[in-house]
Structures are given as structure tokens and as C-alpha cells.
Coordinates of C-alpha atoms in Angstrom, one line a residue:
Chain V
X1 CA 8.2 -11.3 8.0
X2 CA 6.9 -13.3 5.0
X3 CA 4.2 -12.0 2.7
X4 CA 0.7 -13.3 3.3
X5 CA -0.3 -16.1 1.0
X6 CA -2.9 -15.5 -1.7
X7 CA -3.8 -17.7 -4.7
X8 CA -2.0 -16.6 -7.8
X9 CA -5.3 -16.3 -9.8
X10 CA -9.0 -16.7 -9.6
X11 CA -11.6 -16.3 -12.4
X12 CA -15.3 -16.2 -12.9
X13 CA -18.0 -15.3 -15.4
X14 CA -19.9 -12.0 -15.2
X15 CA -22.5 -12.2 -12.5
X16 CA -20.8 -14.9 -10.6
X17 CA -19.1 -14.6 -7.2
X18 CA -15.4 -15.2 -6.5
X19 CA -13.6 -15.4 -3.2
X20 CA -9.9 -14.6 -2.6
X21 CA -8.2 -16.0 0.4
X22 CA -5.3 -14.5 2.3
X23 CA -3.5 -16.7 4.8
X24 CA -1.2 -15.5 7.5
X25 CA -0.4 -16.4 11.0
X26 CA -1.4 -15.7 14.6
X27 CA 1.1 -12.8 14.6
X28 CA -0.6 -10.9 11.8
X29 CA -4.1 -11.8 10.5
X30 CA -5.0 -13.9 13.5
X31 CA -3.8 -11.4 16.0
X32 CA -5.5 -8.2 14.9
X33 CA -8.7 -7.1 13.1
X34 CA -6.7 -4.9 10.8
X35 CA -7.0 -6.5 7.4
X36 CA -7.4 -4.4 4.3
X37 CA -7.8 -5.2 0.6
X38 CA -6.6 -3.2 -2.4
X39 CA -7.6 -3.4 -6.0
X40 CA -4.7 -2.6 -8.4
X41 CA -5.1 -2.0 -12.1
X42 CA -1.6 -2.1 -13.7
X43 CA -0.3 1.4 -14.3
X44 CA -2.8 3.0 -11.8
X45 CA -2.6 3.7 -8.1
X46 CA -4.0 0.9 -5.8
X47 CA -7.5 1.5 -4.5
X48 CA -8.7 0.6 -1.0
X49 CA -11.7 -1.8 -1.2
X50 CA -12.0 -3.1 2.4
X51 CA -10.4 -2.1 5.7
X52 CA -10.6 -3.3 9.3
X53 CA -11.6 -6.7 7.9
X54 CA -15.2 -5.8 6.9
X55 CA -15.5 -2.0 6.4
X56 CA -16.1 -0.5 3.0
X57 CA -14.9 3.0 2.2
X58 CA -17.4 5.4 0.7
X59 CA -17.9 4.7 -3.0
X60 CA -16.9 1.1 -3.0
X61 CA -19.8 -1.1 -4.2
X62 CA -21.4 -3.4 -1.7
X63 CA -20.6 -6.3 -4.1
X64 CA -17.2 -6.3 -2.3
X65 CA -17.2 -7.8 1.2
X66 CA -14.5 -8.9 3.6
X67 CA -14.3 -11.5 6.4
X68 CA -11.9 -13.3 8.6
X69 CA -11.6 -16.6 10.4
X70 CA -8.6 -17.5 12.4
X71 CA -5.5 -16.8 10.4
X72 CA -7.3 -16.4 7.1
X73 CA -9.0 -13.4 5.6
X74 CA -11.2 -13.4 2.6
X75 CA -12.5 -11.0 0.0
X76 CA -15.7 -11.9 -1.9
X77 CA -16.7 -10.1 -5.1
X78 CA -20.4 -10.8 -5.8
X79 CA -22.0 -10.1 -9.2
X80 CA -18.6 -10.0 -10.9
X81 CA -18.3 -7.3 -13.5
X82 CA -15.7 -6.7 -16.3
X83 CA -14.2 -3.8 -14.5
X84 CA -13.4 -6.0 -11.5
X85 CA -10.6 -7.6 -13.5
X86 CA -7.5 -6.5 -11.7
X87 CA -4.9 -7.6 -9.2
X88 CA -6.0 -7.7 -5.5
X89 CA -3.8 -7.5 -2.5
X90 CA -4.6 -8.2 1.1
X91 CA -2.7 -6.4 3.9
X92 CA -2.5 -7.0 7.6
X93 CA -1.1 -5.2 10.6
X94 CA 1.6 -7.4 12.2
X95 CA 2.7 -5.7 15.3
X96 CA 4.8 -2.7 16.3
X97 CA 8.0 -4.3 15.0
X98 CA 7.0 -5.7 11.6
X99 CA 4.3 -3.0 11.1
X100 CA 2.2 -4.1 8.1
X101 CA 2.6 -6.8 5.5
X102 CA 1.0 -7.3 2.1
X103 CA -0.2 -10.5 0.5
X104 CA 1.4 -12.0 -2.6
X105 CA -1.4 -10.8 -4.8
X106 CA -4.2 -12.4 -6.8
X107 CA -5.1 -11.8 -10.4
X108 CA -8.9 -11.8 -10.9
X109 CA -10.0 -12.6 -14.4
X110 CA -13.5 -12.1 -15.7
X111 CA -14.2 -14.7 -18.3
Chain L
X1 CA -10.4 16.9 -2.5
X2 CA -7.6 14.8 -1.0
X3 CA -4.7 14.4 -3.4
X4 CA -1.2 13.1 -3.2
X5 CA 1.1 14.3 -6.0
X6 CA 4.4 12.4 -6.5
X7 CA 7.5 13.6 -8.3
X8 CA 8.3 12.4 -11.8
X9 CA 10.1 9.4 -13.1
X10 CA 13.8 9.1 -12.4
X11 CA 16.6 7.4 -14.2
X12 CA 19.8 7.0 -12.2
X13 CA 23.1 5.1 -12.2
X14 CA 24.1 2.6 -9.4
X15 CA 25.7 4.4 -6.6
X16 CA 23.9 7.7 -7.1
X17 CA 21.7 9.3 -4.6
X18 CA 18.0 10.1 -5.0
X19 CA 15.1 11.9 -3.2
X20 CA 11.6 11.5 -4.4
X21 CA 8.6 13.5 -3.1
X22 CA 4.9 13.2 -2.3
X23 CA 2.9 16.4 -1.8
X24 CA -0.4 16.2 0.0
X25 CA -3.3 18.6 -0.5
X26 CA -7.0 18.9 0.5
X27 CA -6.5 17.7 4.1
X28 CA -4.6 18.4 7.3
X29 CA -1.2 17.0 6.2
X30 CA 0.4 16.9 9.6
X31 CA -2.3 14.7 11.2
X32 CA -2.3 11.7 9.0
X33 CA 0.5 9.1 8.7
X34 CA 2.0 8.9 5.2
X35 CA 3.3 5.5 4.0
X36 CA 5.5 4.3 1.2
X37 CA 4.9 1.1 -0.9
X38 CA 7.2 -0.5 -3.4
X39 CA 6.3 -2.5 -6.5
X40 CA 9.3 -4.0 -8.3
X41 CA 8.8 -5.0 -12.0
X42 CA 6.4 -7.8 -12.3
X43 CA 6.1 -8.2 -8.5
X44 CA 3.6 -7.5 -5.8
X45 CA 3.2 -4.6 -3.3
X46 CA 5.7 -4.2 -0.4
X47 CA 5.1 -2.1 2.7
X48 CA 8.2 0.0 3.3
X49 CA 7.5 2.4 6.1
X50 CA 5.5 5.3 7.5
X51 CA 6.0 8.9 8.8
X52 CA 3.8 11.1 10.9
X53 CA 4.4 14.6 9.5
X54 CA 3.2 16.3 12.7
X55 CA 6.3 15.2 14.6
X56 CA 8.3 13.3 12.0
X57 CA 7.9 10.0 13.9
X58 CA 9.2 7.4 11.4
X59 CA 8.9 3.7 11.4
X60 CA 10.3 1.2 8.9
X61 CA 9.4 -2.3 7.9
X62 CA 12.4 -4.5 9.0
X63 CA 13.1 -5.3 5.3
X64 CA 13.7 -1.6 4.5
X65 CA 15.3 -0.4 7.7
X66 CA 18.7 1.1 6.8
X67 CA 18.0 0.9 3.0
X68 CA 16.0 4.1 2.6
X69 CA 15.2 7.2 4.6
X70 CA 11.7 8.6 5.0
X71 CA 11.3 12.2 5.9
X72 CA 8.7 15.0 5.8
X73 CA 8.4 18.8 5.8
X74 CA 5.1 19.7 7.2
X75 CA 5.5 23.4 6.3
X76 CA 5.1 22.4 2.6
X77 CA 2.9 19.3 3.1
X78 CA 5.5 17.0 1.5
X79 CA 6.9 13.6 2.4
X80 CA 10.1 12.2 1.0
X81 CA 11.9 8.9 0.3
X82 CA 15.6 9.0 -0.2
X83 CA 18.5 6.7 -1.1
X84 CA 22.1 7.5 -0.5
X85 CA 23.5 4.9 -2.9
X86 CA 21.1 3.3 -5.4
X87 CA 21.3 -0.3 -6.6
X88 CA 19.8 -1.9 -9.6
X89 CA 17.5 -3.8 -7.3
X90 CA 16.0 -0.4 -6.3
X91 CA 14.3 -0.3 -9.7
X92 CA 10.6 -0.1 -9.0
X93 CA 7.5 2.0 -8.8
X94 CA 7.2 3.7 -5.4
X95 CA 3.8 4.8 -4.1
X96 CA 3.0 7.1 -1.3
X97 CA -0.3 6.8 0.5
X98 CA -2.3 8.3 3.3
X99 CA -3.5 6.5 6.4
X100 CA -7.3 6.0 6.7
X101 CA -7.6 7.6 10.1
X102 CA -6.2 10.8 11.5
X103 CA -4.0 10.8 14.6
X104 CA -1.0 8.8 15.8
X105 CA -2.8 5.7 16.8
X106 CA -1.3 3.9 13.8
X107 CA -1.9 2.8 10.2
X108 CA -4.5 0.1 9.5
X109 CA -5.0 1.0 5.9
X110 CA -4.3 3.6 3.2
X111 CA -7.2 5.4 1.6
X112 CA -5.6 7.8 -0.8
X113 CA -2.6 7.0 -3.0
X114 CA -0.2 9.0 -5.1
X115 CA 0.2 8.2 -8.8
X116 CA 3.5 6.4 -8.2
X117 CA 7.1 7.3 -9.1
X118 CA 9.1 5.0 -11.4
X119 CA 12.7 4.8 -10.4
X120 CA 15.0 3.1 -12.8
X121 CA 18.6 2.3 -11.8
X122 CA 20.8 1.2 -14.6
X123 CA 24.4 1.6 -15.7

């Protein structure tokens, strides 16, 4: 099972919106509504930002939103803030044999 | 407060064995899947496998089947990852994490994470 495909990097100025794509196949993203997104600051534990495609855990700002269309999921960060600068990973369930698979990761830079 | 506390950093030689731990607190440990995630130096996150401490049901990602062993002792709220013969390629940070939802239905996301255990394998 190959990793899901994400852009290596995206950037934006404070206050702008950025969208990170996560492309898979019909056997992972396209087959299930179980996409999650994690924020990872180097040296710290990853943090769950979105699960089940669109759900936000308690405490995650509503600036973060998730969506899915076909085999591609997306994470949008609105009103970009300096503390949003981090690596972001998507993850999708891929069936009872493969279980789950992460994306390649995207570095978000706040200009 | 839910917490996952992992064991400390390890430095090992190729061929040695190792067992790292992840102790849960603040919730019913035996009713949530625990997963393990690897991050090799300069690389992304990799999903390794999961265990349900209630009955030790264990599932591995195909890439890690046969490479590591995941176990748990629900009496002390602790999950483990072990290697019988380490390789240099096992050098990485290993995270444990808790499934978002209770029960055996499956893991769709991890909501609480340990602080990570750095494993360095070098001769």
C-alpha cells in the first residue's frame, strides 16, 4: 500500500487561507469516510485536527476544516496564523488488510 | 486527563532485542485500541499496527507484519512494541496513540498520543 499523495509544501500569509490536498485511490480515501488530518510540530507529538473527513475534535479551532471528493481529501486552514506553521499529514482507512495509511506530509509555511 | 507515557530513548546495536512501552492513564485502557506509528529521520509518519488491550486482538500493517511484535498488559495499562533483532533501519521515533472511539469497531483516527520514543540502532 503506497502512501497517500500530498504536496510537499504550501505557504500563505497571515490571515490567508491554504488548502492541502491528499490524493489516494478507490480502495482508501474513495472507499471510506475515514480520513483524518494531523498537525505535527517537529519534536512534539502529532495532534489530531480532523477525523471522519469533516469532524473537529474539541479544542481545535474552526479555522480548520476537512472535505472529500472522490479519491481526494482536503484540509483547509482559514485565517492562517503563525502557530499553524507545521507539518500536516492526512490518513485514511484502507480496508481490513491494509488497515490505515498516512499521506506523504505537507509542510505549511506562514510567510 | 488522558495521558500516554512512553518509555525513554534507547541506543542499541544491530542484532540486539528491544521492548518499548506505552502506559495509558485517565481512561478505560482496555476499551480503546492503541496504535503505533513510526517516523524515520527526516521522513513522514507510518502506520504500523494496533492492539485492543481488552482481548489483545492485534493487527499489523502489511509493511510491518513479521518485523515487530505488538502486545499489551491490561492489568498495568501498558502496551508494548518489541523487536527480536534490531537493524539500523529501525532507527526512528516511535509513537503510541489511542483510537478516537471506544470499542472494537476499529480505528478511524488517533486522538491522544504519547511523547514518542527515539530508538537509535548503531554499531
